[in-house]
XYZ file of C-alpha atoms in Angstrom:
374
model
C -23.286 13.169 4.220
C -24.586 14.426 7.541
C -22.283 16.017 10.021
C -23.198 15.058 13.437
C -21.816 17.176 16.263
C -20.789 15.774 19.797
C -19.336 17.109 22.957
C -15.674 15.508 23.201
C -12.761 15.412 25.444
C -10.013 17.039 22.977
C -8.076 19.847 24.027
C -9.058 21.636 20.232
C -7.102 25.318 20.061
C -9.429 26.274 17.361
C -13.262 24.570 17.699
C -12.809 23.546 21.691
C -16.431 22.420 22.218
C -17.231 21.112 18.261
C -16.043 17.437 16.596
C -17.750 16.941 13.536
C -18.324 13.590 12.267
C -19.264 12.319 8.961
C -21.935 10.027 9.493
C -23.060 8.279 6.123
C -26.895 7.949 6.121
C -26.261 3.216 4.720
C -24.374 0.548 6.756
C -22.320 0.040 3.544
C -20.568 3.742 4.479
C -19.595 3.276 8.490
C -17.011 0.751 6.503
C -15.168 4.022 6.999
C -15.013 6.827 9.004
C -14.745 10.745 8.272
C -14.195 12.981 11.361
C -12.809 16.782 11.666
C -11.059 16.502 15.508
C -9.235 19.782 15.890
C -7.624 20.669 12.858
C -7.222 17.630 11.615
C -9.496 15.490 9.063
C -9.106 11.672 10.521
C -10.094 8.973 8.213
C -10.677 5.657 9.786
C -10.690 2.318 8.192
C -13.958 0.859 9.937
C -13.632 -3.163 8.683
C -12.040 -5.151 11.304
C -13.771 -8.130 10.428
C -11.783 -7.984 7.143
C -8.583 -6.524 8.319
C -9.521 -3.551 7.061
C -9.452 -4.400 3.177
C -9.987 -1.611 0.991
C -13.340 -1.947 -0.917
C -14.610 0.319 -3.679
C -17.260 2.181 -1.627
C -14.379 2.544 0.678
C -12.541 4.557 -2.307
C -15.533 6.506 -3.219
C -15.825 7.628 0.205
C -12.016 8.633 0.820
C -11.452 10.748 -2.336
C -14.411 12.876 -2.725
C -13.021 13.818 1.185
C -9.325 14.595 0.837
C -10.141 16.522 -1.858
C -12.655 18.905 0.292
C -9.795 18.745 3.086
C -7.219 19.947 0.674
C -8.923 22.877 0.050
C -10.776 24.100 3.561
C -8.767 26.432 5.357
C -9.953 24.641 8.542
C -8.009 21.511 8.087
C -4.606 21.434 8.401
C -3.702 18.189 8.257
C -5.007 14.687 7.194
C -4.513 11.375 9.501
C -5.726 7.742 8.303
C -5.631 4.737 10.866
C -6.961 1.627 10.535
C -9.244 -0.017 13.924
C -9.196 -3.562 15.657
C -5.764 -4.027 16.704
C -4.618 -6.228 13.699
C -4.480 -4.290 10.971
C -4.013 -0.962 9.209
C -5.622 -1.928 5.862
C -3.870 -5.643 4.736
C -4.803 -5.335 1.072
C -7.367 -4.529 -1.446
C -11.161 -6.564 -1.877
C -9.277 -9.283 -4.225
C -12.325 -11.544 -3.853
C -14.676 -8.685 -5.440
C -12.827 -7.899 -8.309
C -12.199 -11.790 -9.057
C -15.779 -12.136 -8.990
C -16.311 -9.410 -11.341
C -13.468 -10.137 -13.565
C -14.827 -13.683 -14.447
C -18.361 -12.355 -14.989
C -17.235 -9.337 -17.142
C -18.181 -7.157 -14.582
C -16.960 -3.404 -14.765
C -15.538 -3.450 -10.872
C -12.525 -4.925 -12.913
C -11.846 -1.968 -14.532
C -13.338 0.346 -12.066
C -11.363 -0.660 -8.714
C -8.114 -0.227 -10.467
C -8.655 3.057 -11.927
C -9.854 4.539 -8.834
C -7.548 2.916 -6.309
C -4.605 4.357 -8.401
C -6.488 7.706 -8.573
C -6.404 7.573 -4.731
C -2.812 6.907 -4.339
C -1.867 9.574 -6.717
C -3.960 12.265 -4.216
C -1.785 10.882 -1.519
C 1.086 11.124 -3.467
C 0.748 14.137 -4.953
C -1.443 15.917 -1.824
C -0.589 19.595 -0.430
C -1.373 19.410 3.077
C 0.574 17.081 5.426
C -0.824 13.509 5.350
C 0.444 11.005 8.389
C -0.210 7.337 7.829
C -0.327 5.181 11.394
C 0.427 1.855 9.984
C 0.313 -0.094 13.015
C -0.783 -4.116 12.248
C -0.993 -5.665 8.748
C 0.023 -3.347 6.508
C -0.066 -4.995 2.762
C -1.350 -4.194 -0.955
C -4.199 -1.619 -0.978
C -2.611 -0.476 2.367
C 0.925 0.327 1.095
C -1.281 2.691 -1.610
C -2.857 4.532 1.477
C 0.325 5.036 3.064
C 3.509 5.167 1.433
C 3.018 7.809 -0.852
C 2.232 10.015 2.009
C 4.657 12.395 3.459
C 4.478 10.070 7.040
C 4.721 6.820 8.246
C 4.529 6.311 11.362
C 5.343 2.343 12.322
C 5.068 0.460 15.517
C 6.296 -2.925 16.951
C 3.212 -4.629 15.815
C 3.638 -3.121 11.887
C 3.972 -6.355 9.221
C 4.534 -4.903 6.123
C 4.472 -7.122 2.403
C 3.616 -6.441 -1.087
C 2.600 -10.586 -1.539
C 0.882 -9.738 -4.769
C 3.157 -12.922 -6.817
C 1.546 -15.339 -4.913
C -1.831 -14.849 -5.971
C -0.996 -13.680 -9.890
C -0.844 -10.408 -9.560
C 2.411 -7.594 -9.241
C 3.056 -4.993 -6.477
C 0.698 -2.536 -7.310
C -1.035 0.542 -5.805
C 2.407 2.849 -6.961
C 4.868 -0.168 -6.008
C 7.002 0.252 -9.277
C 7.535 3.685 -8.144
C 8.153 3.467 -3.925
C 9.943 -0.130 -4.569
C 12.577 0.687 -6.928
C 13.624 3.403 -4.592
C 14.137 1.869 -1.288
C 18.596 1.112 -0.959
C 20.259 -0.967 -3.028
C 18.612 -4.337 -4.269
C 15.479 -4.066 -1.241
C 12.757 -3.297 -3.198
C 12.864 -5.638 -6.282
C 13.964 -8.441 -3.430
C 10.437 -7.344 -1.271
C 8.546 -7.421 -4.372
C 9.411 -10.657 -5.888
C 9.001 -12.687 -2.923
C 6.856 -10.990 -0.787
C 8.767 -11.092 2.613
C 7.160 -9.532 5.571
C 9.055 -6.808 7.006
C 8.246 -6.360 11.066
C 8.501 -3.892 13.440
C 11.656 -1.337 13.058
C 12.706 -2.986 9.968
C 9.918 -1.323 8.317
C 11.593 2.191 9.271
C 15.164 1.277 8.551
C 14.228 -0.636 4.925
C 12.495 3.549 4.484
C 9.026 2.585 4.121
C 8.481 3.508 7.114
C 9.125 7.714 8.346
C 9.284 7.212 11.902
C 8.763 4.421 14.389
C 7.212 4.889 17.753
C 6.019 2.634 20.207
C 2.421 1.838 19.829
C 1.234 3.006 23.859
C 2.420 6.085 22.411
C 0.308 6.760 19.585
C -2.952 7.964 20.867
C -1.517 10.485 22.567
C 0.910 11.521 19.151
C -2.297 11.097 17.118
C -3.635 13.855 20.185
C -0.872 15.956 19.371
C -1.072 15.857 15.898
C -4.996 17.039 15.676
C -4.139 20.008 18.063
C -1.489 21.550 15.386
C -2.433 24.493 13.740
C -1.584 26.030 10.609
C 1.197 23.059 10.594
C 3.954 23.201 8.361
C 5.453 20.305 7.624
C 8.531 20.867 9.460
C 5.783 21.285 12.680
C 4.895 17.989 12.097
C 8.061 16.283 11.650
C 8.901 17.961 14.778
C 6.045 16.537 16.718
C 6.609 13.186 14.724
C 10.532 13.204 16.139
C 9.827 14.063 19.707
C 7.972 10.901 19.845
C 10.724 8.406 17.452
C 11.798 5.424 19.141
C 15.251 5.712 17.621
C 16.121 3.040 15.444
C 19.691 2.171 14.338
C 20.749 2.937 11.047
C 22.120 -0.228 10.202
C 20.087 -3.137 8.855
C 21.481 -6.617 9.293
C 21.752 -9.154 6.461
C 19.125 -8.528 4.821
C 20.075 -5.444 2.933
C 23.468 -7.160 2.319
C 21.535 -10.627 0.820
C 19.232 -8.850 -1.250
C 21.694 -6.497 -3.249
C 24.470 -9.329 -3.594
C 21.713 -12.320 -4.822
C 18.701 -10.033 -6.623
C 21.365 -7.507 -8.232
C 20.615 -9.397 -12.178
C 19.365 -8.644 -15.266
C 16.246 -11.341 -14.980
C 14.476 -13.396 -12.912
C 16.270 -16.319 -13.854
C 19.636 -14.575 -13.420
C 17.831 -14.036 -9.347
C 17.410 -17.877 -9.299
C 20.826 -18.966 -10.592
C 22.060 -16.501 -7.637
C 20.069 -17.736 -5.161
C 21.167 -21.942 -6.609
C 24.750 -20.759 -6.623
C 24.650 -18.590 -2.622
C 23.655 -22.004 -1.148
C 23.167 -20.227 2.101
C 19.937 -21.084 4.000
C 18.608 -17.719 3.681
C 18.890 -17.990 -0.237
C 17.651 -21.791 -0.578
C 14.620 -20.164 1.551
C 14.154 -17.361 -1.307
C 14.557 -19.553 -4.379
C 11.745 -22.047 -2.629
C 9.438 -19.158 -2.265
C 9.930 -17.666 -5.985
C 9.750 -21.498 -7.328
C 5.993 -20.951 -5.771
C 4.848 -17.716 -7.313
C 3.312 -17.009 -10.777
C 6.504 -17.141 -13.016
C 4.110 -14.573 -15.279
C 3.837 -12.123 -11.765
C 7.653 -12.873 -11.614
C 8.556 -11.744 -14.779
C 5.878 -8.799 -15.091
C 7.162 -7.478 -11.575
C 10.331 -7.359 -12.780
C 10.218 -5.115 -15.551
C 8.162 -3.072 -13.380
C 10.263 -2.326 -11.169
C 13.204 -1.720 -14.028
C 10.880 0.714 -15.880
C 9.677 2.491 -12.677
C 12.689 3.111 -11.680
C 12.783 6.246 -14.232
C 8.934 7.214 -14.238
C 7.513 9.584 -11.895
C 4.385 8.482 -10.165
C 2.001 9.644 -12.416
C 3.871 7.566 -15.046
C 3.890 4.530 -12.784
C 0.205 4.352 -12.026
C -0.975 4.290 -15.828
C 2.164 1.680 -16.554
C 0.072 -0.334 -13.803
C -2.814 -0.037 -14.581
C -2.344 -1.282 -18.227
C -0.511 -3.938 -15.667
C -4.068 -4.823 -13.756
C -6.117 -5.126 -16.800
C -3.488 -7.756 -18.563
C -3.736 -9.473 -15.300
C -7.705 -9.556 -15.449
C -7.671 -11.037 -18.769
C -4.801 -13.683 -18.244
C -5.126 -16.868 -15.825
C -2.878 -16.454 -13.018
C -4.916 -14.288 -10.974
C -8.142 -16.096 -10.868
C -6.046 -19.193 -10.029
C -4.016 -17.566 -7.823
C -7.206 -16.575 -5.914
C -9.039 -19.303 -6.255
C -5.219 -21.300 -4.359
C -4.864 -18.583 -1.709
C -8.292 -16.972 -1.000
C -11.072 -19.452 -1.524
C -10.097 -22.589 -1.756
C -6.676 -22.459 0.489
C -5.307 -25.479 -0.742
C -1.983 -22.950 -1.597
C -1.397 -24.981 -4.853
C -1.856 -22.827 -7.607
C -1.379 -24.134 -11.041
C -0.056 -21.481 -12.866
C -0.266 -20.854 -16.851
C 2.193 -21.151 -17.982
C 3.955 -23.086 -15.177
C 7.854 -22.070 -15.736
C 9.863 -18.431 -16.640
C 10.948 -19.881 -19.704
C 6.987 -20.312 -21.028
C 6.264 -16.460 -20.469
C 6.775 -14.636 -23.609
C 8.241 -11.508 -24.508
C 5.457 -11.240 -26.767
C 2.973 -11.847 -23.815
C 5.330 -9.338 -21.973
C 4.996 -6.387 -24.178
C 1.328 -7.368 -24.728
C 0.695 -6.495 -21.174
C 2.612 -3.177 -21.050
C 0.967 -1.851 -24.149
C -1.084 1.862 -24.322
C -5.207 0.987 -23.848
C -6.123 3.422 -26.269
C -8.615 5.547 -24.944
C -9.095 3.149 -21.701
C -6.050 3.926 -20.036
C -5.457 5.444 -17.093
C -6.208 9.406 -16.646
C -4.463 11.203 -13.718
């Protein structure tokens, strides 16, 4: 890594004249960015092109970084945006890992296992860490934010965990962060992967704060001039800029405790049949579409999180990933969504009643010596 120095505008209490950037010497490694400004290390996610998808050079690049951040005495704080206007970071590099998955290839094995490494840092990381998760903010993005201590929202945030549409489960810590959010919310936003917008993402809890997004250069501005910041400082400067948001969160959070509070997914459906309401018709369409093997795995995720820490979590998903990379659902899933867009997967097998408990435990079962290590 070379550090470049450049003359720069920043009012900086403690390095006025210096802002040192991490230049990587390849064009592989400006996919993301690694600046000290102030007394804060900024990490920008440099792939607008791709919405900012999370890539395993990406990965490599981030961790080796917080880790030297957590322990220099001249940063104080950590910030990761995303650039382009669209997005934050809407998911992990599905495509890449398909590829490898059908060829064998150890990407597989390896994305997985250091994604969750990643969002176990976050999660578990000393020094204040403020997510701006304005745009698309889905998959692989959730992992670089919501374990964080902030989350700062705007009106343009969409947030979704679609993983059962392509064969996969809400991954990147979901089984622990889901399971938490009030009442039935999380297992409701995992199964069908609805798109939260705007405030909502603040009053559902994924979200810390919400502030309006001509506001958050100047926040982000604020933010790098701290120093020495507790993190009651920067909940301070965070809340001087909160658009207040009204506790209360219309139907939703009424809908999806009454109709998703059940002991299976088929329990969910029979709800949904029964409610006859548009908004439940609506939900029992979408699940009808999704891998009834994502259904069913994302369900006892959520149960067993619900009791792990996030250490626990992590390894329980990624014994999670690698069923998924040997099974069917993904590839097709994929293959319906990503590549071919024709959005009619044919899953294997095609109904909840077809998905074994066998198949089931199979897929939450210990690695041996391949399992996760955090």
């Amino acid at each position: 890594i070379k550090i470049r120095t450049m003359n720069t505008q920043h009012r900086h209490r403690r390095d006025p004249q210096l802002r040192h950037v991490f230049k990587m010497s390849s064009k592989a490694s400006s996919e993301v960015l690694l600046e000290r400004v102030g007394n804060a290390g900024v990490i920008t996610l440099n792939r607008p092109k791709a919405l900012n998808a999370l890539n395993l050079n990406m990965i490599r690049h981030i961790y080796p970084q917080l880790k030297k951040w957590e322990e220099d005495s001249e940063t104080d704080i950590v910030i990761i945006k995303g650039v382009g206007g669209k997005a934050f970071c809407a998911g992990g590099d599905i495509r890449a890992v398909t590829d490898a998955g059908k060829a064998g290839g150890p990407l597989a094995q390896d994305f997985f296992r250091e994604e969750y490494i990643l969002n176990n840092t976050i999660g578990t990381y000393k020094k204040p860490y403020v997510a701006l998760i304005d745009g698309i903010t889905m998959g692989g993005g959730v992992g670089l934010s919501v374990h964080g201590q902030f989350r700062v929202a705007t009106e343009k945030t969409v947030f979704a965990m679609p993983e059962t549409a392509i064969g996969l489960f809400p991954d990147v810590g979901g089984g622990f962060f889901l399971p938490r959010l009030r009442g039935k919310m999380g297992l409701f936003l995992a199964l069908t992967g609805f798109r939260l917008k705007g405030r909502d993402v603040q009053r559902v809890g994924v979200a810390t704060h919400f502030v309006q997004l001509d506001k958050v250069v100047a926040l982000e501005k604020d933010l790098e001039d701290l120093t020495s910041p507790s993190v009651r400082d920067v909940a301070d400067v965070l809340n001087s800029y909160q658009e207040q948001v009204d506790g209360t969160f219309h139907h939703l959070h009424v809908y999806a405790h009454v109709l998703f509070d059940a002991r299976s997914v088929e329990r969910i459906l029979e709800n949904l049949q029964k409610d006859g309401s548009a908004f439940a018709q609506k939900q029992a369409e979408i699940l009808s579409k999704m891998s009834p093997t994502s259904l069913k795995l994302t369900f006892r995720q959520l149960q067993l999180g619900a009791s792990l820490n996030l250490q626990e979590v992590l390894m329980m998903e990624y014994r999670l990933s690698q069923a998924c990379m040997r099974g069917h659902d993904f590839y097709e899933g994929v293959r319906a969504v990503l590549i071919d867009k024709d959005q009619s997967p044919k899953w294997k097998p095609s109904n909840l009643a077809e998905v074994t408990e066998q198949y089931m435990d199979e897929s939450f079962s210990s690695l041996g010596d391949k399992d996760l290590k955090l």
